[in-house]
Coordinates of C-alpha atoms and ligand atoms in Angstrom, one line a residue:
M1 CA 0.0 0.0 0.0
T2 CA 1.5 3.4 -0.9
T3 CA 1.3 6.5 1.1
F4 CA -1.1 8.4 -1.2
L5 CA -3.8 5.8 -0.7
G6 CA -3.6 6.5 3.0
L7 CA -4.1 10.2 2.6
P8 CA -7.1 12.1 4.1
G9 CA -9.7 12.7 1.5
L10 CA -9.1 9.4 -0.3
S11 CA -9.9 7.5 2.8
G12 CA -13.1 9.5 3.2
A13 CA -11.9 11.5 6.2
P14 CA -13.0 15.1 6.3
Q15 CA -10.2 17.5 5.2
S16 CA -10.0 21.0 4.0
A17 CA -8.0 21.2 0.7
G18 CA -9.7 23.8 -1.4
T19 CA -12.7 24.4 0.7
A20 CA -11.7 26.3 3.9
P21 CA -12.2 30.0 3.8
V22 CA -8.7 31.4 4.1
A23 CA -7.1 34.8 4.3
G24 CA -6.7 36.6 0.9
T25 CA -8.8 34.1 -1.0
E26 CA -12.1 34.1 0.9
P27 CA -15.0 34.2 -1.6
V28 CA -16.4 37.7 -2.0
P29 CA -20.2 37.7 -2.1
G30 CA -21.6 38.6 -5.5
R31 CA -18.6 37.6 -7.5
P32 CA -18.8 34.7 -9.9
T33 CA -16.6 31.7 -9.1
V34 CA -13.9 30.0 -11.2
I35 CA -13.5 26.3 -10.4
L36 CA -10.1 24.9 -11.1
A37 CA -9.6 21.2 -11.1
Y38 CA -6.4 19.1 -11.1
P39 CA -7.5 15.5 -12.0
K40 CA -6.0 12.6 -10.2
I41 CA -2.8 11.0 -11.6
D42 CA -2.6 7.2 -11.4
H43 CA 0.9 6.9 -10.0
E44 CA 3.2 4.2 -11.0
K45 CA 3.6 1.5 -8.5
D46 CA 5.4 2.5 -5.3
Y47 CA 5.6 6.1 -6.2
V48 CA 4.5 7.9 -3.1
Y49 CA 4.6 11.5 -4.0
F50 CA 2.2 13.9 -5.5
W51 CA 2.7 17.6 -5.2
M52 CA 1.0 21.0 -5.1
P53 CA -0.6 21.7 -8.5
F54 CA 1.4 24.6 -9.6
S55 CA -0.3 24.4 -13.0
L56 CA -3.4 25.8 -11.4
L57 CA -1.8 28.0 -8.7
T58 CA -0.2 29.8 -11.6
L59 CA -3.6 30.5 -13.2
A60 CA -5.3 31.3 -9.9
K61 CA -3.0 34.2 -9.1
P62 CA -4.0 36.6 -11.9
L63 CA -7.6 35.6 -11.5
L64 CA -7.7 36.6 -7.9
E65 CA -5.6 39.7 -8.5
S66 CA -8.2 40.9 -11.0
G67 CA -10.8 41.2 -8.2
L68 CA -13.3 39.9 -10.8
V69 CA -13.9 36.4 -9.5
N70 CA -13.6 34.0 -6.6
V71 CA -11.4 31.0 -7.2
V72 CA -11.7 27.5 -5.7
L73 CA -9.4 24.6 -6.4
F74 CA -10.0 20.9 -6.4
D75 CA -7.1 18.5 -6.3
G76 CA -8.1 15.0 -7.4
N77 CA -4.8 13.7 -6.0
Q78 CA -6.2 14.6 -2.5
R79 CA -9.9 14.1 -2.8
D80 CA -12.2 11.4 -4.3
E81 CA -15.2 11.5 -6.6
Q82 CA -17.6 11.9 -3.7
A83 CA -15.7 15.0 -2.6
W84 CA -16.0 16.3 -6.2
E85 CA -19.8 15.9 -6.0
S86 CA -19.9 17.9 -2.7
F87 CA -17.6 20.5 -4.2
L88 CA -20.0 20.9 -7.1
D89 CA -22.9 21.1 -4.7
E90 CA -21.2 24.0 -3.1
Y91 CA -19.8 25.9 -6.0
V92 CA -21.2 25.0 -9.4
N93 CA -24.3 27.2 -9.4
D94 CA -22.2 30.3 -9.0
A95 CA -19.4 29.2 -11.4
V96 CA -18.5 31.1 -14.5
C97 CA -16.4 28.2 -15.8
I98 CA -14.5 25.0 -14.8
G99 CA -10.8 25.0 -15.7
V100 CA -9.2 21.5 -16.0
S101 CA -5.5 20.8 -16.2
V102 CA -4.3 17.7 -18.1
M103 CA -1.0 16.1 -19.0
T104 CA -0.6 13.2 -21.3
G105 CA -0.4 9.8 -19.6
G106 CA -0.7 8.8 -16.0
G107 CA -4.5 8.3 -16.5
Q108 CA -5.1 12.0 -15.8
I109 CA -7.1 12.5 -19.0
G110 CA -9.5 9.7 -18.0
H111 CA -10.0 11.2 -14.5
A112 CA -10.5 14.6 -16.1
L113 CA -13.3 13.3 -18.3
D114 CA -14.9 11.6 -15.3
L115 CA -14.9 14.9 -13.4
V116 CA -16.5 16.7 -16.4
R117 CA -19.1 14.0 -16.9
A118 CA -20.2 14.4 -13.3
A119 CA -20.4 18.2 -13.7
K120 CA -22.3 18.0 -16.9
K121 CA -25.0 15.8 -15.2
R122 CA -25.9 18.9 -13.1
A123 CA -28.9 21.0 -14.0
F124 CA -26.4 23.9 -14.5
C125 CA -22.9 23.4 -15.7
P126 CA -20.8 26.3 -16.8
P127 CA -18.4 26.0 -19.8
V128 CA -15.6 23.6 -19.2
V129 CA -12.1 24.7 -20.5
F130 CA -9.1 22.4 -20.7
G131 CA -5.5 23.5 -20.5
G132 CA -2.1 22.0 -19.6
P133 CA 0.7 20.1 -21.2
H134 CA -1.6 17.7 -23.2
V135 CA -3.6 20.6 -24.6
N136 CA -0.3 22.4 -25.5
V137 CA 0.5 19.5 -27.9
L138 CA -2.9 18.3 -29.0
A139 CA -5.2 21.4 -28.9
E140 CA -7.4 20.6 -31.9
Q141 CA -8.1 17.0 -30.9
T142 CA -8.8 18.0 -27.3
A143 CA -11.2 20.9 -28.4
A144 CA -13.1 18.5 -30.6
D145 CA -14.1 16.3 -27.7
P146 CA -17.9 16.8 -26.9
L147 CA -17.2 17.1 -23.2
V148 CA -14.8 20.0 -23.7
D149 CA -16.3 23.4 -24.4
A150 CA -13.0 25.2 -25.0
V151 CA -9.3 24.8 -24.8
L152 CA -6.6 27.4 -23.9
T153 CA -3.2 26.6 -25.4
G154 CA 0.0 28.0 -23.8
P155 CA 0.7 29.5 -20.5
G156 CA -2.5 29.8 -18.6
Q157 CA -1.4 32.8 -16.6
N158 CA -1.6 34.8 -19.9
S159 CA -4.9 33.5 -21.1
M160 CA -7.3 32.3 -18.3
L161 CA -8.3 35.8 -17.1
D162 CA -9.1 36.9 -20.6
Y163 CA -11.2 33.8 -21.1
V164 CA -13.1 34.6 -18.0
R165 CA -13.5 38.2 -19.1
S166 CA -14.9 36.9 -22.4
L167 CA -17.5 34.8 -20.6
L168 CA -18.5 37.9 -18.6
G169 CA -18.9 39.8 -21.9
R170 CA -15.9 42.1 -21.3
V171 CA -13.5 40.9 -24.0
P172 CA -14.3 39.5 -27.5
R173 CA -13.4 35.8 -27.9
R174 CA -11.1 36.5 -30.8
L175 CA -8.8 38.4 -28.3
V176 CA -8.4 35.6 -25.9
P177 CA -4.9 34.1 -26.1
G178 CA -4.7 30.5 -27.1
L179 CA -8.5 30.0 -27.3
R180 CA -10.0 27.3 -29.4
I181 CA -13.7 26.4 -29.4
D182 CA -14.9 23.5 -31.6
D183 CA -18.6 22.7 -31.1
G184 CA -18.7 20.2 -34.0
E185 CA -20.2 22.8 -36.3
R186 CA -17.8 25.7 -36.2
V187 CA -14.4 26.5 -34.8
I188 CA -13.6 29.8 -33.0
T189 CA -10.0 30.7 -32.3
G190 CA -8.5 33.5 -30.3
R191 CA -5.1 35.3 -30.8
P192 CA -1.8 33.4 -30.4
N193 CA -0.6 32.8 -26.8
P194 CA 3.2 33.0 -27.1
P195 CA 5.3 30.5 -25.0
R196 CA 6.9 33.3 -22.9
T197 CA 5.4 32.8 -19.4
Q198 CA 6.4 35.0 -16.4
N199 CA 4.2 36.0 -13.4
L200 CA 5.6 33.3 -11.2
G201 CA 5.8 33.1 -7.4
A202 CA 3.9 34.5 -4.5
Y203 CA 1.1 32.0 -5.3
P204 CA -2.2 32.0 -3.5
W205 CA -1.2 29.1 -1.2
S206 CA -4.3 29.4 0.8
L207 CA -6.4 27.9 -2.0
L208 CA -4.8 24.6 -0.8
N209 CA -4.1 23.0 2.5
V210 CA -0.4 23.3 2.1
A211 CA 0.3 21.1 5.1
D212 CA -1.1 18.1 3.2
Y213 CA 1.6 18.4 0.6
I214 CA 4.6 18.3 2.9
R215 CA 6.5 15.0 2.4
D216 CA 9.2 13.1 4.3
D217 CA 11.6 12.8 1.4
P218 CA 14.6 10.6 2.2
T219 CA 16.7 12.4 -0.4
V220 CA 15.9 15.9 0.8
A221 CA 14.4 16.4 4.2
P222 CA 11.6 15.3 6.5
R223 CA 9.4 18.2 5.7
T224 CA 9.8 18.8 2.0
L225 CA 7.6 20.8 -0.2
N226 CA 7.7 21.1 -4.0
Y227 CA 8.2 24.4 -5.8
V228 CA 8.4 25.6 -9.5
S229 CA 10.5 28.7 -10.1
S230 CA 10.8 28.8 -13.8
Q231 CA 9.1 27.6 -17.0
G232 CA 10.7 26.5 -20.3
C233 CA 14.2 25.3 -21.1
V234 CA 16.9 26.4 -23.5
Y235 CA 18.2 22.9 -24.5
K236 CA 17.1 21.0 -27.6
C237 CA 16.6 17.4 -26.4
D238 CA 14.5 16.0 -29.1
F239 CA 12.1 13.8 -27.1
C240 CA 11.1 16.5 -24.6
Y241 CA 7.9 18.3 -24.1
E242 CA 9.7 21.4 -23.1
K243 CA 10.4 22.1 -26.8
I244 CA 7.0 23.5 -27.0
Y245 CA 8.4 26.6 -25.2
Q246 CA 10.5 27.1 -28.3
R247 CA 13.6 27.4 -26.0
K248 CA 12.0 30.5 -24.3
Y249 CA 12.7 30.5 -20.6
S250 CA 11.2 32.6 -17.8
A251 CA 12.3 32.5 -14.3
M252 CA 11.7 34.2 -11.0
L253 CA 14.7 36.3 -9.8
A254 CA 16.7 34.9 -6.9
G255 CA 15.4 37.6 -4.5
P256 CA 11.6 37.0 -4.8
L257 CA 12.3 33.3 -4.9
L258 CA 14.1 33.4 -1.6
D259 CA 11.4 35.5 -0.2
D260 CA 8.8 32.9 -1.1
I261 CA 10.8 30.0 0.2
A262 CA 11.5 31.9 3.5
D263 CA 7.8 32.6 3.7
L264 CA 6.9 29.0 3.2
K265 CA 9.4 28.0 5.9
E266 CA 8.0 30.5 8.3
R267 CA 4.4 29.5 7.7
F268 CA 4.7 25.7 7.4
A269 CA 7.9 24.9 9.1
I270 CA 9.3 23.2 6.0
N271 CA 13.0 22.1 6.1
G272 CA 13.3 21.0 2.5
V273 CA 12.3 22.2 -1.0
K274 CA 12.2 20.0 -4.2
F275 CA 12.3 22.1 -7.3
Y276 CA 10.3 20.8 -10.3
D277 CA 11.7 23.3 -12.8
A278 CA 12.6 21.6 -16.1
D279 CA 16.1 22.9 -15.4
F280 CA 16.7 25.0 -12.3
F281 CA 20.2 26.1 -13.4
V282 CA 19.6 27.6 -16.9
N283 CA 20.6 31.0 -15.6
L284 CA 23.8 30.5 -13.6
Q285 CA 23.9 33.9 -12.1
R286 CA 20.4 33.3 -10.7
A287 CA 21.4 29.9 -9.3
M288 CA 24.5 31.3 -7.7
A289 CA 22.5 34.2 -6.2
F290 CA 19.9 31.7 -4.9
C291 CA 22.6 29.6 -3.2
D292 CA 24.3 32.7 -1.7
G293 CA 20.9 33.9 -0.5
L294 CA 20.1 30.6 1.3
I295 CA 23.4 30.9 3.1
D296 CA 23.3 34.6 3.9
R297 CA 19.7 34.5 5.1
G298 CA 20.6 31.4 7.3
L299 CA 17.6 29.5 5.9
N300 CA 19.1 26.2 6.7
L301 CA 17.1 24.2 4.2
R302 CA 17.9 21.1 2.2
W303 CA 17.0 21.2 -1.4
A304 CA 16.9 19.3 -4.7
A305 CA 16.6 20.3 -8.3
S306 CA 17.1 19.3 -12.0
I307 CA 20.2 20.2 -13.9
N308 CA 21.5 19.7 -17.4
P309 CA 25.1 18.5 -17.6
N310 CA 25.9 21.4 -19.9
D311 CA 25.0 23.9 -17.1
I312 CA 28.0 22.4 -15.1
L313 CA 30.3 22.6 -18.1
K314 CA 29.2 26.2 -18.7
A315 CA 29.9 27.1 -15.1
R316 CA 33.4 25.7 -15.4
R317 CA 34.0 27.7 -18.5
K318 CA 32.9 30.8 -16.6
R319 CA 35.0 29.8 -13.6
L320 CA 31.9 29.8 -11.3
P321 CA 32.2 27.5 -8.3
L322 CA 28.7 26.2 -9.0
L323 CA 28.7 22.7 -7.6
E324 CA 30.6 23.9 -4.5
R325 CA 28.1 26.6 -3.8
I326 CA 25.2 24.3 -4.5
A327 CA 26.5 21.8 -2.0
E328 CA 27.4 24.5 0.6
S329 CA 23.9 25.9 0.4
G330 CA 22.2 22.6 1.4
C331 CA 21.5 20.9 -2.0
S332 CA 21.3 17.2 -1.3
R333 CA 20.3 15.8 -4.7
L334 CA 20.6 16.8 -8.4
L335 CA 18.4 15.1 -11.0
M336 CA 20.0 14.9 -14.4
G337 CA 18.6 13.4 -17.6
V338 CA 21.6 11.5 -19.0
E339 CA 19.4 9.5 -21.5
S340 CA 22.1 7.4 -23.1
G341 CA 25.6 6.1 -22.7
N342 CA 26.3 6.0 -26.4
D343 CA 27.7 9.0 -28.2
R344 CA 25.8 8.5 -31.5
V345 CA 22.5 8.3 -29.7
L346 CA 23.3 11.3 -27.5
D347 CA 24.3 13.3 -30.6
E348 CA 22.0 12.2 -33.4
I349 CA 18.9 10.9 -31.7
V350 CA 18.6 12.8 -28.5
K351 CA 20.5 16.0 -29.4
K352 CA 21.8 16.2 -25.8
E353 CA 24.9 18.2 -26.7
I354 CA 27.1 16.2 -24.4
T355 CA 29.3 13.1 -24.6
R356 CA 29.6 10.0 -22.5
A357 CA 33.0 11.1 -21.2
E358 CA 31.6 14.5 -20.2
I359 CA 28.7 12.9 -18.4
L360 CA 31.1 10.7 -16.4
D361 CA 33.2 13.8 -15.6
V362 CA 30.3 15.9 -14.5
A363 CA 28.8 13.0 -12.4
A364 CA 32.1 12.5 -10.6
D365 CA 32.2 16.3 -9.8
I366 CA 28.6 16.0 -8.4
A367 CA 29.6 13.1 -6.2
N368 CA 32.9 14.7 -5.1
N369 CA 30.8 17.6 -3.8
G370 CA 28.8 15.1 -1.6
I371 CA 25.6 15.5 -3.6
L372 CA 23.4 12.5 -4.5
G373 CA 23.2 12.3 -8.3
S374 CA 19.9 10.9 -9.6
Y375 CA 20.4 9.9 -13.3
T376 CA 17.6 9.0 -15.7
F377 CA 18.1 7.1 -18.9
I378 CA 15.9 6.2 -21.9
V379 CA 16.2 2.9 -23.9
G380 CA 14.2 1.9 -26.9
F381 CA 14.7 5.0 -29.1
P382 CA 13.6 4.3 -32.7
G383 CA 16.7 3.2 -34.6
E384 CA 18.8 2.5 -31.5
T385 CA 20.8 -0.7 -31.8
E386 CA 21.3 -3.4 -29.1
A387 CA 25.0 -2.5 -28.8
E388 CA 24.0 1.1 -28.2
V389 CA 21.6 0.1 -25.4
E390 CA 24.4 -1.9 -24.0
D391 CA 26.5 1.2 -23.7
T392 CA 23.8 2.8 -21.6
Y393 CA 23.9 -0.1 -19.2
T394 CA 27.7 0.0 -18.9
L395 CA 27.5 3.7 -18.2
I396 CA 25.0 3.0 -15.4
E397 CA 27.5 0.5 -14.0
E398 CA 30.3 3.0 -14.1
L399 CA 28.1 5.7 -12.5
R400 CA 27.2 3.3 -9.7
G401 CA 30.8 3.2 -8.7
L402 CA 30.6 6.7 -7.4
D403 CA 30.2 7.7 -3.8
P404 CA 27.5 8.6 -2.8
Q405 CA 26.1 5.9 -5.1
P406 CA 23.8 7.7 -7.5
E407 CA 20.2 6.7 -8.1
T408 CA 19.5 5.4 -11.6
R409 CA 16.2 5.2 -13.4
V410 CA 15.7 3.7 -16.8
H411 CA 12.7 4.7 -18.8
L412 CA 11.4 3.2 -22.0
F413 CA 11.2 5.5 -24.9
A414 CA 7.6 6.7 -25.2
P415 CA 6.7 9.0 -28.1
Y416 CA 5.2 12.2 -26.7
P417 CA 2.7 13.7 -29.0
G418 CA 3.8 16.4 -31.3
V419 CA 7.3 16.7 -29.9
G420 CA 10.3 16.6 -32.3
E421 CA 11.4 14.3 -35.1
L422 CA 11.3 11.3 -32.7
W423 CA 7.5 11.4 -32.8
D424 CA 7.4 11.3 -36.6
K425 CA 10.0 8.5 -36.6
A426 CA 8.1 6.5 -34.1
V427 CA 4.9 6.8 -36.1
E428 CA 6.8 5.8 -39.3
L429 CA 8.1 2.7 -37.5
G430 CA 4.6 1.5 -36.5
F431 CA 3.7 3.3 -33.3
E432 CA -0.1 3.9 -33.4
P433 CA -1.0 7.0 -31.4
P434 CA -4.5 7.3 -29.9
T435 CA -6.7 9.4 -32.2
S436 CA -9.1 11.0 -29.7
L437 CA -9.0 12.6 -26.2
E438 CA -11.0 9.6 -24.9
A439 CA -8.4 7.2 -26.4
W440 CA -5.6 9.1 -24.8
S441 CA -7.2 8.6 -21.4
H442 CA -6.1 4.9 -21.5
F443 CA -2.6 5.7 -22.6
D444 CA 0.0 4.8 -20.0
Y445 CA 3.7 5.7 -20.6
Y446 CA 4.8 2.7 -18.4
T447 CA 2.8 0.0 -20.2
S448 CA 2.2 1.3 -23.7
L449 CA 5.2 -0.2 -25.4
T450 CA 6.3 0.8 -28.9
P451 CA 6.2 -2.0 -31.4
W452 CA 10.0 -2.4 -31.4
T453 CA 10.4 -2.6 -27.6
S454 CA 10.3 -6.1 -26.2
D455 CA 9.0 -7.3 -22.8
A456 CA 12.6 -8.3 -22.0
T457 CA 13.8 -4.7 -22.7
A458 CA 11.1 -3.4 -20.4
A459 CA 12.0 -5.9 -17.6
R460 CA 15.7 -5.0 -17.8
A461 CA 14.9 -1.3 -17.6
R462 CA 12.8 -1.9 -14.5
E463 CA 15.6 -4.0 -12.9
Q464 CA 18.1 -1.3 -13.5
T465 CA 16.0 1.4 -11.9
R466 CA 17.3 1.9 -8.4
M467 CA 16.0 4.7 -6.4
R468 CA 16.4 5.5 -2.7
L469 CA 13.4 3.9 -1.0
A470 CA 10.5 6.1 -0.2
P471 CA 9.5 6.5 3.5
T472 CA 7.1 4.0 5.0
P473 CA 3.6 5.5 5.4
T474 CA 3.0 6.5 9.0
S475 CA -0.8 6.9 8.8
Ligands
LIG1 C1 5.3 17.8 -10.9 C2 5.2 17.0 -12.2 C3 4.5 15.8 -12.0 C4 3.9 15.3 -10.7 C5 2.4 15.6 -10.7 C6 2.0 16.9 -10.5 C7 1.3 17.1 -9.1 N1 0.8 18.2 -8.9 O1 1.3 16.2 -8.3 C8 4.1 13.8 -10.9 C9 5.5 13.5 -10.3 C10 3.1 12.9 -10.2 C11 4.1 13.6 -12.4 C12 3.9 12.5 -13.0 C13 4.0 12.3 -14.4 N2 4.3 13.2 -15.3 CO1 4.7 15.0 -14.8 N3 5.5 16.7 -14.5 C14 5.7 17.4 -13.4 C15 6.5 18.6 -13.7 C16 7.9 18.3 -13.3 C17 6.1 19.9 -13.1 C18 4.6 20.3 -13.3 C19 4.4 21.7 -12.9 O2 3.9 22.0 -11.9 N4 4.8 22.6 -13.8 C20 4.7 24.1 -13.6 C21 3.4 24.6 -14.2 C22 3.3 26.1 -13.9 O3 3.5 24.4 -15.6 P1 2.3 23.5 -16.4 O4 1.9 22.4 -15.6 O5 2.8 23.3 -17.7 O6 1.1 24.6 -16.5 C23 1.2 25.7 -17.3 C24 0.5 25.4 -18.7 O7 0.6 24.1 -19.1 C25 -0.9 25.9 -18.5 N5 -1.9 25.1 -17.9 C26 -1.8 24.0 -17.1 N6 -3.0 23.6 -16.6 C27 -3.9 24.4 -17.1 C28 -5.3 24.4 -17.0 C29 -6.0 25.4 -17.7 C30 -7.5 25.5 -17.5 C31 -5.4 26.4 -18.5 C32 -6.1 27.5 -19.2 C33 -4.0 26.4 -18.6 C34 -3.3 25.4 -17.9 O8 -0.7 27.0 -17.7 C35 0.3 26.7 -16.7 C36 1.0 28.0 -16.4 O9 1.8 28.4 -17.5 C37 6.4 18.7 -15.3 C38 7.5 19.4 -16.0 C39 7.5 20.9 -15.8 N7 8.6 21.4 -15.3 O10 6.5 21.5 -16.0 C40 6.2 17.3 -15.7 C41 5.3 16.9 -16.9 C42 4.0 17.8 -16.8 N8 4.9 15.5 -16.6 C43 4.8 14.8 -17.7 C44 4.5 13.5 -17.7 C45 4.4 12.8 -19.1 C46 4.2 12.7 -16.6 C47 3.8 11.3 -16.5 C48 2.4 11.1 -17.1 C49 4.8 10.3 -17.2 C50 6.2 10.5 -16.8 N9 7.0 9.7 -17.5 O11 6.7 11.3 -16.0 C51 3.8 11.0 -15.0 C52 2.7 10.2 -14.5 C53 3.0 8.7 -14.6 C54 2.7 7.9 -13.5 N10 1.9 6.9 -13.7 O12 3.2 8.2 -12.4 C55 5.1 15.7 -18.9 C56 3.8 16.0 -19.7 C57 4.0 16.0 -21.2 C58 2.7 16.0 -21.9 N11 2.7 15.9 -23.2 O13 1.6 16.1 -21.3 C59 5.9 16.9 -18.3 C60 5.7 18.2 -19.0 C61 7.4 16.5 -18.2 C62 8.1 16.4 -19.5 N12 9.0 17.4 -19.8 O14 7.9 15.6 -20.3 N13 4.4 14.8 -13.0

């Protein structure tokens, strides 16, 4: 039994996520309500974490700041279908719309459609608008689903408020960024919503019960909270969803980020932060300033984040003591997508802009600074040979010789919709993608094998995945 099944809300115990009236977000009488829903993700076996839905906190902020609407947030990872019914009882009649966030895979689309079906059974259901990573790659297909009234492509903090304004008759629909409405008879589109994001940080935490998201993370600290401080990525890895940001990158400055972290520490007594930025270290000056700030302010936190190996090489070229400062400031773990141990695959297929030798060098540097490296790999790329896969496993073996011994995680290549040449290649080689939103709801990255990936390959990848064990559930 994993921890998330034992959480309040899923066991039927009363709890407050999203419903308690809280400072700064109390509903103002007379204002319409925007319902934001983060559907449940069916976690892979033994994965005990889910985290605060920054996808929706990011949207909620400009909505609340506008003073136009009340916002309520439902997290399906915390609360079950029965709780959704009660939530609808309380809010749906005053709602101007329901905003739903979806990523591809993990069963989230299926759970999203279940939430919407329940809402549409009501005597009154406002328009349902979908957004999120899946929409950002398959907007047209998502908008065509009969349960979906509209989609908003791109950063929601730049579009959701205008969509709400359009529903309130204050903005014409053609001016809503990223809007697409397809009712089966006609299609209405808004203006483009560029991938540049911004407006991050100082989120309306009180829409959630933050305490419910604090985790005992053995690789970080006993009271760890997640955080997202940037969006986008500047690298070109060909399999990655982040390419939809067209290598545009927006990040909070170190000062406001430190203010936010200090505030969370003060309010919720956290002692660890796990950053879920695609790459926390794109801007090296920001990263160094963040580390300095943690030390100068005496925040005494442990933290973890993702890094691209090229960030470390770049820091060396600039003679910045990046890893030293990261370690000194309390970073306990760095997550790095290594992808392959073969130079042809790294160069031609992944476009990782790094060699096997450089990876080994960078990983040794991370270990020498006492930081736990957590390295992820992908096997089963289209066109990858057995010998090339073997190189990945020998690299894993070499990395395991480091002290502290790194975590290693081997993923099977899964084509992500619309991303890069690898998607086209996979389709060419016989991968049959789902053709509707409903069909995507059954798609699971961990079991949907590409035609050229054997069960033996999948079993070996599982066997070579070695992560520090998650804590035992206490309740
Ligand atoms: C945290 C996280 C998770 C958490 C879940 C989140 C949670 N709250 O518990 C966990 C760890 C469970 C998770 C799981 C998975 N994840 Co995940 N995850 C992330 C991560 C690292 C951060 C998400 C986040 O908070 N981002 C910050 C917010 C602000 O950005 P955002 O979500 O994109 O939201 C913006 C827009 O998309 C849009 N938007 C979002 N929702 C909505 C809703 C509306 C109405 C509107 C208008 C707009 C809108 O506006 C937002 C603000 O700009 C992202 C990568 C990343 N850095 O974003 C991957 C990512 C979302 N995950 C991804 C995937 C595929 C998965 C998995 C399904 C598979 C996998 N291999 O990891 C698994 C689930 C599998 C399983 N069975 O366990 C992909 C999604 C790709 C896609 N095409 O959908 C991403 C992008 C990673 C990647 N680079 O490939 N994930």
